[in-house]
N, CA, C and O atoms as a Tinker XYZ file with bonds, in Angstrom:
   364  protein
     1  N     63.812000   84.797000  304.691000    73     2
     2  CA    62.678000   85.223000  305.475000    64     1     3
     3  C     62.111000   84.013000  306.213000    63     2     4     5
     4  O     62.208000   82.843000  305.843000    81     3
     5  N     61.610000   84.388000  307.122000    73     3     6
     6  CA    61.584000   83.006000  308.424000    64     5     7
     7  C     59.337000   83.018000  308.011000    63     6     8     9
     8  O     58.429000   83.845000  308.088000    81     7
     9  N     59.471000   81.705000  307.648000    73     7    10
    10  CA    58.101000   81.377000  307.673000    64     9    11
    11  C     57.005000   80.989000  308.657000    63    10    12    13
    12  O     56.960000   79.876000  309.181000    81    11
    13  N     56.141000   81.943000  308.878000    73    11    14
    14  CA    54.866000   82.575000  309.670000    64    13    15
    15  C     53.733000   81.697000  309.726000    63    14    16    17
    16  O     53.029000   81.796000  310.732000    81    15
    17  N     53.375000   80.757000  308.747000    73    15    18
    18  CA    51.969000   80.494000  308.482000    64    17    19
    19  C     51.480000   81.500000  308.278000    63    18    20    21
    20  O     50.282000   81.227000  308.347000    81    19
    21  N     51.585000   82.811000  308.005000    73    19    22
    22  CA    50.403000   83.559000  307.103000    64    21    23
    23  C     51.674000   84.672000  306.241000    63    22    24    25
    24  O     52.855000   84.882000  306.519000    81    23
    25  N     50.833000   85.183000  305.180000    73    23    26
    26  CA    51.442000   86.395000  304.175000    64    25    27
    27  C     51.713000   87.937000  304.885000    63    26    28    29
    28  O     50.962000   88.903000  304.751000    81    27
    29  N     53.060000   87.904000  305.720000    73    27    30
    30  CA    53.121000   89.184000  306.464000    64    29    31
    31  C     53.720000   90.440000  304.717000    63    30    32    33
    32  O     54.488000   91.387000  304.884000    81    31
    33  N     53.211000   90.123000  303.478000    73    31    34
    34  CA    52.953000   91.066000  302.561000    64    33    35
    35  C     51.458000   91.459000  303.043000    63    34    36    37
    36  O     51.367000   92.668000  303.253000    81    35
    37  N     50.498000   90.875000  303.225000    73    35    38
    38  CA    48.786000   91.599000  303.844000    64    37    39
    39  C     48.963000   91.900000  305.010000    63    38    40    41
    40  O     49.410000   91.245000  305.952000    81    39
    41  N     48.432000   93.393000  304.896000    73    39    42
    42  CA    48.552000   94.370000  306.076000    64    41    43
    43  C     48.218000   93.607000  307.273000    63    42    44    45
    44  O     48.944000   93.384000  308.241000    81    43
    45  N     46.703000   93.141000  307.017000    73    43    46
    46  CA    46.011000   92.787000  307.794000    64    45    47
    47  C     46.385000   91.183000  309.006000    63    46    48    49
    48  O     46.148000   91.136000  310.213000    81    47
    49  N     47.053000   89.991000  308.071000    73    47    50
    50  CA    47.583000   89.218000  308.649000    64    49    51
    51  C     49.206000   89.440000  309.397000    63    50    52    53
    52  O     49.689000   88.723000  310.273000    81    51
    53  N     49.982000   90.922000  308.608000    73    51    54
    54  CA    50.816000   91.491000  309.323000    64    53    55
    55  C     50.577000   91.949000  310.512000    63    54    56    57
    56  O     51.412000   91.668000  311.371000    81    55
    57  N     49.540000   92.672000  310.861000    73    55    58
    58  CA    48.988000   93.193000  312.093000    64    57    59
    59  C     48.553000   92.453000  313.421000    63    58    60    61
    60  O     48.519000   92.729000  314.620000    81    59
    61  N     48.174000   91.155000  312.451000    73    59    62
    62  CA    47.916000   90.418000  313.489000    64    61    63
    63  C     49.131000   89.639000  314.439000    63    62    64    65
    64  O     49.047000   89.193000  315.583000    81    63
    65  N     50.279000   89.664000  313.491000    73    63    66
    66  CA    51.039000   89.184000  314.009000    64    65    67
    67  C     51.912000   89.617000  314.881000    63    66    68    69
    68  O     52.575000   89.063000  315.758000    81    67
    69  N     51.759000   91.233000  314.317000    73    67    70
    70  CA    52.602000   92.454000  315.166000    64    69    71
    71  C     51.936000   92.498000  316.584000    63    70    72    73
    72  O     52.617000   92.546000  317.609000    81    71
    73  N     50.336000   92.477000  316.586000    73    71    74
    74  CA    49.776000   92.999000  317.660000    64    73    75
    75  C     50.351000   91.659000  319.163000    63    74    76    77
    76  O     50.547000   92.064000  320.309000    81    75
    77  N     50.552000   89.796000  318.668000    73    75    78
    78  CA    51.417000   89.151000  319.548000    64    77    79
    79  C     52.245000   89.454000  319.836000    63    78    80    81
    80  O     52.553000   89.437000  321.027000    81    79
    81  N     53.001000   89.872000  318.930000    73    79    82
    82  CA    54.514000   90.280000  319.233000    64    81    83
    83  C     54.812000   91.404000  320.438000    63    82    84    85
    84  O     55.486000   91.505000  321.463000    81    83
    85  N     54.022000   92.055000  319.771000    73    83    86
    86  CA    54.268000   93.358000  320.577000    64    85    87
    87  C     53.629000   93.060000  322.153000    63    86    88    89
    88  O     54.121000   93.576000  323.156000    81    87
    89  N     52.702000   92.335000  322.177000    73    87    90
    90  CA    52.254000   92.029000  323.525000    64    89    91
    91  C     53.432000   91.555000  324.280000    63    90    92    93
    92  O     53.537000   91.822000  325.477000    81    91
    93  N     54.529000   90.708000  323.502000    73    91    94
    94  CA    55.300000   90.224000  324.694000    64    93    95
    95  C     56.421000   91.132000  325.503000    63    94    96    97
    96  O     57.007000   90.988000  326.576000    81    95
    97  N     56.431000   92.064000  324.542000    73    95    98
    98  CA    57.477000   93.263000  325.163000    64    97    99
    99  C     56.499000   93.979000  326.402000    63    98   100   101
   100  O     57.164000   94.771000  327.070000    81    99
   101  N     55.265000   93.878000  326.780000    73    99   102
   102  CA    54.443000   94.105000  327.473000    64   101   103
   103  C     54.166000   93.216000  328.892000    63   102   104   105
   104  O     53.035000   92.816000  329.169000    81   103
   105  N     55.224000   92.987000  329.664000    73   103   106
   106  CA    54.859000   91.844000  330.630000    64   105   107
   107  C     53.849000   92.242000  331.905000    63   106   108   109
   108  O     53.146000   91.468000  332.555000    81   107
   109  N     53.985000   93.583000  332.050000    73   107   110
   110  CA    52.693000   93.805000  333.358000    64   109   111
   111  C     51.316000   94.653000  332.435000    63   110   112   113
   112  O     50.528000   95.358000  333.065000    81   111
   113  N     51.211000   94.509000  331.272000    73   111   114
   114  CA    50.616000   95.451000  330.526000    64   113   115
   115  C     49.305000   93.823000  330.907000    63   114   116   117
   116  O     49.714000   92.665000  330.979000    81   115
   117  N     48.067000   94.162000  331.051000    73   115   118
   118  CA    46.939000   93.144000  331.187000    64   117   119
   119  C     46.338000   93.028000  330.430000    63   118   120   121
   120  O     45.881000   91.894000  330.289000    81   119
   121  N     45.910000   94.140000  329.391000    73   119   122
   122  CA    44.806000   94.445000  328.444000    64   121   123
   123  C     45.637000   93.794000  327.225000    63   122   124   125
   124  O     46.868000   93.777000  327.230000    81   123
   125  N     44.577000   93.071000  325.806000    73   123   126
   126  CA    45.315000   93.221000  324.848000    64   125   127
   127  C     45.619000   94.143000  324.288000    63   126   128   129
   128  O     45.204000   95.208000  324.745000    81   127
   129  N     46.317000   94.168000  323.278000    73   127   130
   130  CA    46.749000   95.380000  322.322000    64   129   131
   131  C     46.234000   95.969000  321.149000    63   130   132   133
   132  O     46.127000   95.438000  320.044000    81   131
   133  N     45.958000   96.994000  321.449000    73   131   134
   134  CA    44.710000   97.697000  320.593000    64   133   135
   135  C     45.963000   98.082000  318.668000    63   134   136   137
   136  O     46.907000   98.799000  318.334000    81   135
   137  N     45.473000   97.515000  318.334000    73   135   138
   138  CA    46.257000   98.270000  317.065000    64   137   139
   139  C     45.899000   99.062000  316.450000    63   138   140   141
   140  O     46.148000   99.140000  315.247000    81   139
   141  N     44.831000  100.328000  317.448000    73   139   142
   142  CA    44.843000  101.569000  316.338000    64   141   143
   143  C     45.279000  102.237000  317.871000    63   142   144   145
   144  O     45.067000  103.448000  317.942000    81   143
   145  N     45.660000  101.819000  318.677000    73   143   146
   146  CA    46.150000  102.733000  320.261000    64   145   147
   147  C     47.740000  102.953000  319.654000    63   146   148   149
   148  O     48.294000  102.090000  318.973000    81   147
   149  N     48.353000  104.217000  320.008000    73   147   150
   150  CA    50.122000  104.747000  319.852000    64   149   151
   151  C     50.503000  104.088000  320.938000    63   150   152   153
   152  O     50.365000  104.143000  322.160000    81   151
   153  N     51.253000  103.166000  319.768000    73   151   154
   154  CA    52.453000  101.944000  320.537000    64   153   155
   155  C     53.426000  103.393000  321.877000    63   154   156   157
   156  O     54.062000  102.707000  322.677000    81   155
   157  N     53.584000  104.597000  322.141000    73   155   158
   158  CA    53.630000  105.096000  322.912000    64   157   159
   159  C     52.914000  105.073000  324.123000    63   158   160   161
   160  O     53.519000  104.972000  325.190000    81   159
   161  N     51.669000  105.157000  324.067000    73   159   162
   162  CA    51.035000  104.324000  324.981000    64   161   163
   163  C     51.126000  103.755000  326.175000    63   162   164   165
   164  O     50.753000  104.140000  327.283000    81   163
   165  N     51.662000  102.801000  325.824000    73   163   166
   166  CA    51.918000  100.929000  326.325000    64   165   167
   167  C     53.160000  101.889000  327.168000    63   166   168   169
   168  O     53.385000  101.134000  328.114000    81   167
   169  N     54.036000  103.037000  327.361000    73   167   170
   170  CA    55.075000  103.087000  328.247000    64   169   171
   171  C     56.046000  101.938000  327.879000    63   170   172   173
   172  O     56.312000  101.110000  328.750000    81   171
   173  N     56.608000  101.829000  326.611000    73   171   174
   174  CA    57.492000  101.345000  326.201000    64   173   175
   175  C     58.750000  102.208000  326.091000    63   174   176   177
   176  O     58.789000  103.299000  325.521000    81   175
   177  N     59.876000  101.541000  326.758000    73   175   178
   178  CA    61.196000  102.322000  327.016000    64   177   179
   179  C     61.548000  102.537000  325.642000    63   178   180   181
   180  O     60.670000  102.383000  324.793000    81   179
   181  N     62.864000  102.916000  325.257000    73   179   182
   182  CA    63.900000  102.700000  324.225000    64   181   183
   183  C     64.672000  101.862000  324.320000    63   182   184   185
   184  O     65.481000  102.079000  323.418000    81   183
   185  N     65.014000  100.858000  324.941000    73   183   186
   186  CA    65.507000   99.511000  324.761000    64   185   187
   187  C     64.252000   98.395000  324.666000    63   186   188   189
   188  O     64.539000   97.200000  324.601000    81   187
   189  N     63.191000   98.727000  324.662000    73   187   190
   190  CA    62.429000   97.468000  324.522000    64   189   191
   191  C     62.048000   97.761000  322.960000    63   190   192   193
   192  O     62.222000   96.921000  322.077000    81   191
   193  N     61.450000   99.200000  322.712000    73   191   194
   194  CA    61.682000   99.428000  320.764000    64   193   195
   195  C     62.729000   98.786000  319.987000    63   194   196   197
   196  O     62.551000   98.030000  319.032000    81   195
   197  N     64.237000   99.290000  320.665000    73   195   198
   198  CA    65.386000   98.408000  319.804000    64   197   199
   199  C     65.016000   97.209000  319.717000    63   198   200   201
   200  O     65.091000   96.788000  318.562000    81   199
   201  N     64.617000   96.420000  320.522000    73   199   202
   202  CA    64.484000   95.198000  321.448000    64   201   203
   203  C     63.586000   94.709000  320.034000    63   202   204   205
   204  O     64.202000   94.066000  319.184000    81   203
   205  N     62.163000   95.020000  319.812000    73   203   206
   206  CA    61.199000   94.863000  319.097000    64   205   207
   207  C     61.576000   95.492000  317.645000    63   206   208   209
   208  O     60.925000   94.900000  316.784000    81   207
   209  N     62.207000   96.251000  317.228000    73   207   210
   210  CA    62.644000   96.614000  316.048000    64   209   211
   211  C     63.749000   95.318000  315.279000    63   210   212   213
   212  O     63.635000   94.848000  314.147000    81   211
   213  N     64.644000   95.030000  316.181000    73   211   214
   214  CA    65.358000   93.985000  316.055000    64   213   215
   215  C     64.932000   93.013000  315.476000    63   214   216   217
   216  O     65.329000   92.598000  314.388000    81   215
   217  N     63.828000   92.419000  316.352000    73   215   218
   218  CA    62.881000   91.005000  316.404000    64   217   219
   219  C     62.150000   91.245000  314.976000    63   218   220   221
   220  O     62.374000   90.444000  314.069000    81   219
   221  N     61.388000   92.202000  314.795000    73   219   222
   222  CA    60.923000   92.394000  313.392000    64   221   223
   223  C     62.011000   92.162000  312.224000    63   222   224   225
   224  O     61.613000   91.498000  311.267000    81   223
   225  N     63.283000   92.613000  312.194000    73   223   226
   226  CA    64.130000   92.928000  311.260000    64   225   227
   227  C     64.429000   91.370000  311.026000    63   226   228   229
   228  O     64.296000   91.037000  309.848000    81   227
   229  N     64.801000   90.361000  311.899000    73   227   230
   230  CA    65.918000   89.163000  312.350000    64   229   231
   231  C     63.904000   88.505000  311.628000    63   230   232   233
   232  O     63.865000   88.039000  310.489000    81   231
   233  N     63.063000   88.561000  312.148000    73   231   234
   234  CA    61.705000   87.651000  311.552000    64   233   235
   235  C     61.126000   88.079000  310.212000    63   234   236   237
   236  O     61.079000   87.141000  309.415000    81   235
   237  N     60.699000   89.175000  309.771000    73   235   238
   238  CA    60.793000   89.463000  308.478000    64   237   239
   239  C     61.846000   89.434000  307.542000    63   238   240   241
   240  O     61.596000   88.953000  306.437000    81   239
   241  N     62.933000   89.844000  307.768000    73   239   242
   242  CA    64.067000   90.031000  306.561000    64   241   243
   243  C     64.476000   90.939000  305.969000    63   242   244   245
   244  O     65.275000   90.874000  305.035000    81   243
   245  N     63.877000   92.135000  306.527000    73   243   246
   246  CA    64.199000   93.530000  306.136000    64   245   247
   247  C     64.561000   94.138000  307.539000    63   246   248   249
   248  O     64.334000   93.735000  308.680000    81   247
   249  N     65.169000   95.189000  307.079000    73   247   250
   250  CA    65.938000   96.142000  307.663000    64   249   251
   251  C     64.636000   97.395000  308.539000    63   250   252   253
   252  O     64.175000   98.379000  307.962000    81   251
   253  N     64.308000   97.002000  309.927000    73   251   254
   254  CA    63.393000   97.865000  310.343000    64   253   255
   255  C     64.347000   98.643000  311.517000    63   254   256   257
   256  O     64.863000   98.144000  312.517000    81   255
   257  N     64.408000  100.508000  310.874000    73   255   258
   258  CA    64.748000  101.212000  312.033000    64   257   259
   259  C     63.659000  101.112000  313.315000    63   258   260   261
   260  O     62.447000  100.911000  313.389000    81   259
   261  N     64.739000  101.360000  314.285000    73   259   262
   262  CA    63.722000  101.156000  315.488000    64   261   263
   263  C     62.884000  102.746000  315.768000    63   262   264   265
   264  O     62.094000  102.952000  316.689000    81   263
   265  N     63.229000  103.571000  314.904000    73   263   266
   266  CA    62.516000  105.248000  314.285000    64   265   267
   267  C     61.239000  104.768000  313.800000    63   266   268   269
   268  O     60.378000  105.478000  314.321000    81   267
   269  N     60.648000  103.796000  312.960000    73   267   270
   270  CA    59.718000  103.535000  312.288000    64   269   271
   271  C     58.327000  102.999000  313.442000    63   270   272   273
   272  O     57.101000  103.014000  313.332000    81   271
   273  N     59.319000  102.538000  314.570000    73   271   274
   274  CA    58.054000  102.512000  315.351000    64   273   275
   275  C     57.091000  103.357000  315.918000    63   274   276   277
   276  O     55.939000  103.086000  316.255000    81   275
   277  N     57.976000  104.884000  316.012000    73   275   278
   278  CA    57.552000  106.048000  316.418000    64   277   279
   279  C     56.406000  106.868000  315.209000    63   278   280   281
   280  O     55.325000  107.445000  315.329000    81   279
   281  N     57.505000  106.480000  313.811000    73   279   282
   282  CA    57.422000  106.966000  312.702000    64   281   283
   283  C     55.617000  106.513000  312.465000    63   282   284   285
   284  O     54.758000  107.380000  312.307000    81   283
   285  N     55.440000  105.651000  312.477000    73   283   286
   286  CA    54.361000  104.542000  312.298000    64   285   287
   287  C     53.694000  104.313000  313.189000    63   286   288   289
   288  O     53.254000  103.175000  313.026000    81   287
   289  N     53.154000  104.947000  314.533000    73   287   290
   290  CA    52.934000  104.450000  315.940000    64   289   291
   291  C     51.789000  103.852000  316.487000    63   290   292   293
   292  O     51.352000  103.818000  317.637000    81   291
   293  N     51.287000  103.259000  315.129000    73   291   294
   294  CA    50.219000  102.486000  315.808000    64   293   295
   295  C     50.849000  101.164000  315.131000    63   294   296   297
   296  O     51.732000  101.156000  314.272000    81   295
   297  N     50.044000   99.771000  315.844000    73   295   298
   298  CA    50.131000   98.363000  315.428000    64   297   299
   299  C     49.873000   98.651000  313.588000    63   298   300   301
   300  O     50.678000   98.507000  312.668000    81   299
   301  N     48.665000   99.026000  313.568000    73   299   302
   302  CA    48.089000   99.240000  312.295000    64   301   303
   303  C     49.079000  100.121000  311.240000    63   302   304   305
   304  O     49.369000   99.354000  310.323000    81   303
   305  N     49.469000  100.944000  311.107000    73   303   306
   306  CA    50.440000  101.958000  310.543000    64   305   307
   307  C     51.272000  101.414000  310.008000    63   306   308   309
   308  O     51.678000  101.341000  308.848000    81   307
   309  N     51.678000  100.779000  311.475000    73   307   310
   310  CA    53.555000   99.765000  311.391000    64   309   311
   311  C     53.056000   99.209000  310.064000    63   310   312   313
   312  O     53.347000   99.588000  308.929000    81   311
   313  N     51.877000   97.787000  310.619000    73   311   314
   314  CA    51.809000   96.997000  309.381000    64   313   315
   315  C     51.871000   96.859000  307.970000    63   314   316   317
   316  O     52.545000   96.126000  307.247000    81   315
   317  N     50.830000   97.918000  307.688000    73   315   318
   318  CA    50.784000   98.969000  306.900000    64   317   319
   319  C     51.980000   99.050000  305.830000    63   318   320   321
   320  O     52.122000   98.381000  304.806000    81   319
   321  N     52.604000   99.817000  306.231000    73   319   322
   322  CA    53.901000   99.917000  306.108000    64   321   323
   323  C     54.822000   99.002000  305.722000    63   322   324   325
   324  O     55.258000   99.014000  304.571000    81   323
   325  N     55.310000   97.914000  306.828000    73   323   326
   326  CA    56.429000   96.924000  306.827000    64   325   327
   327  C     55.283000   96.169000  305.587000    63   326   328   329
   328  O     55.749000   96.027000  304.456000    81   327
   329  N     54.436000   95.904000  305.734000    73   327   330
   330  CA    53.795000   95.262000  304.519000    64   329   331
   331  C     53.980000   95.722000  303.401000    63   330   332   333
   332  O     54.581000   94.889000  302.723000    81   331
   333  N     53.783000   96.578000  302.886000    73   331   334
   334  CA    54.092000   97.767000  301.619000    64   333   335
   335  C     55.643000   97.428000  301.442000    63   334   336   337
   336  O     55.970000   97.188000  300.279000    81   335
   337  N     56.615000   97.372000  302.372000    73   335   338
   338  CA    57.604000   97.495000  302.064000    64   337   339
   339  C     58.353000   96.009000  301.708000    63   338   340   341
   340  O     59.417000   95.748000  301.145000    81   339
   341  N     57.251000   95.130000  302.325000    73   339   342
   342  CA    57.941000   93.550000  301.640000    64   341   343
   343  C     57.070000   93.230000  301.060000    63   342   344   345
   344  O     56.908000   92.046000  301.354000    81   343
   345  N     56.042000   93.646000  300.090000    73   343   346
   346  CA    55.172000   93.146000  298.743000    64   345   347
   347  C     56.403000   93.942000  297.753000    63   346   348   349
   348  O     56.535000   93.559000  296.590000    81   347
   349  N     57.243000   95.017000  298.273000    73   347   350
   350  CA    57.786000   95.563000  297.152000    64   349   351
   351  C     59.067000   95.287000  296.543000    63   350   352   353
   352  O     59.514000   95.855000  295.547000    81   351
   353  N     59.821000   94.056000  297.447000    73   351   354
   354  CA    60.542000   93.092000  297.234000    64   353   355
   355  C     60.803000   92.271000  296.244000    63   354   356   357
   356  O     59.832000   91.689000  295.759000    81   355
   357  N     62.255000   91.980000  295.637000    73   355   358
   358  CA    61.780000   91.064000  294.305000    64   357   359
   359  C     61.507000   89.876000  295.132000    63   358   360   361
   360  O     61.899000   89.898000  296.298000    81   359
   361  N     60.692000   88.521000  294.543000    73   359   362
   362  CA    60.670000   87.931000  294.738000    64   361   363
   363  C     61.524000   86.346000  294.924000    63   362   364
   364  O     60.946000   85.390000  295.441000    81   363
């Protein structure tokens, strides 16, 4: 697992990190990124999800379908989630 400076096991410092991330798949998007707004929203294709599903999978260390973004569709949700799912990791 590729080290962050913060515990992407807490939702909350997960979110924060998702909500950069996700900004960059956003290049004419102006506003920041609301993480309780549906990552649908933003008019994100299906190659920029793979795109960002990828990047999560290759920076966390787990296996994220690029379904879970839909599945999960807010910043907040995702986190949520991908957090839950790497506190539940052996260590």
């Amino acid at each position: 697992m590729t080290t962050h400076g913060f515990d992407p096991a807490v939702p909350s410092e997960l979110q924060n990190w998702l909500v950069e991330r996700f900004a960059e798949y956003l290049p004419d998007f102006d506003e920041p990124v609301d993480p309780y707004r549906k990552l649908g929203e933003y008019g994100l294709d299906s190659i920029a999800v793979v795109a960002f599903a990828a990047e999560l999978e290759e920076q966390l260390g787990i296996a994220v379908d690029p379904t879970a973004i839909w599945d999960y569709p807010t910043v907040s949700e995702l986190a949520k989630h991908l957090a839950g799912r790497l506190a539940a990791q052996p260590q």
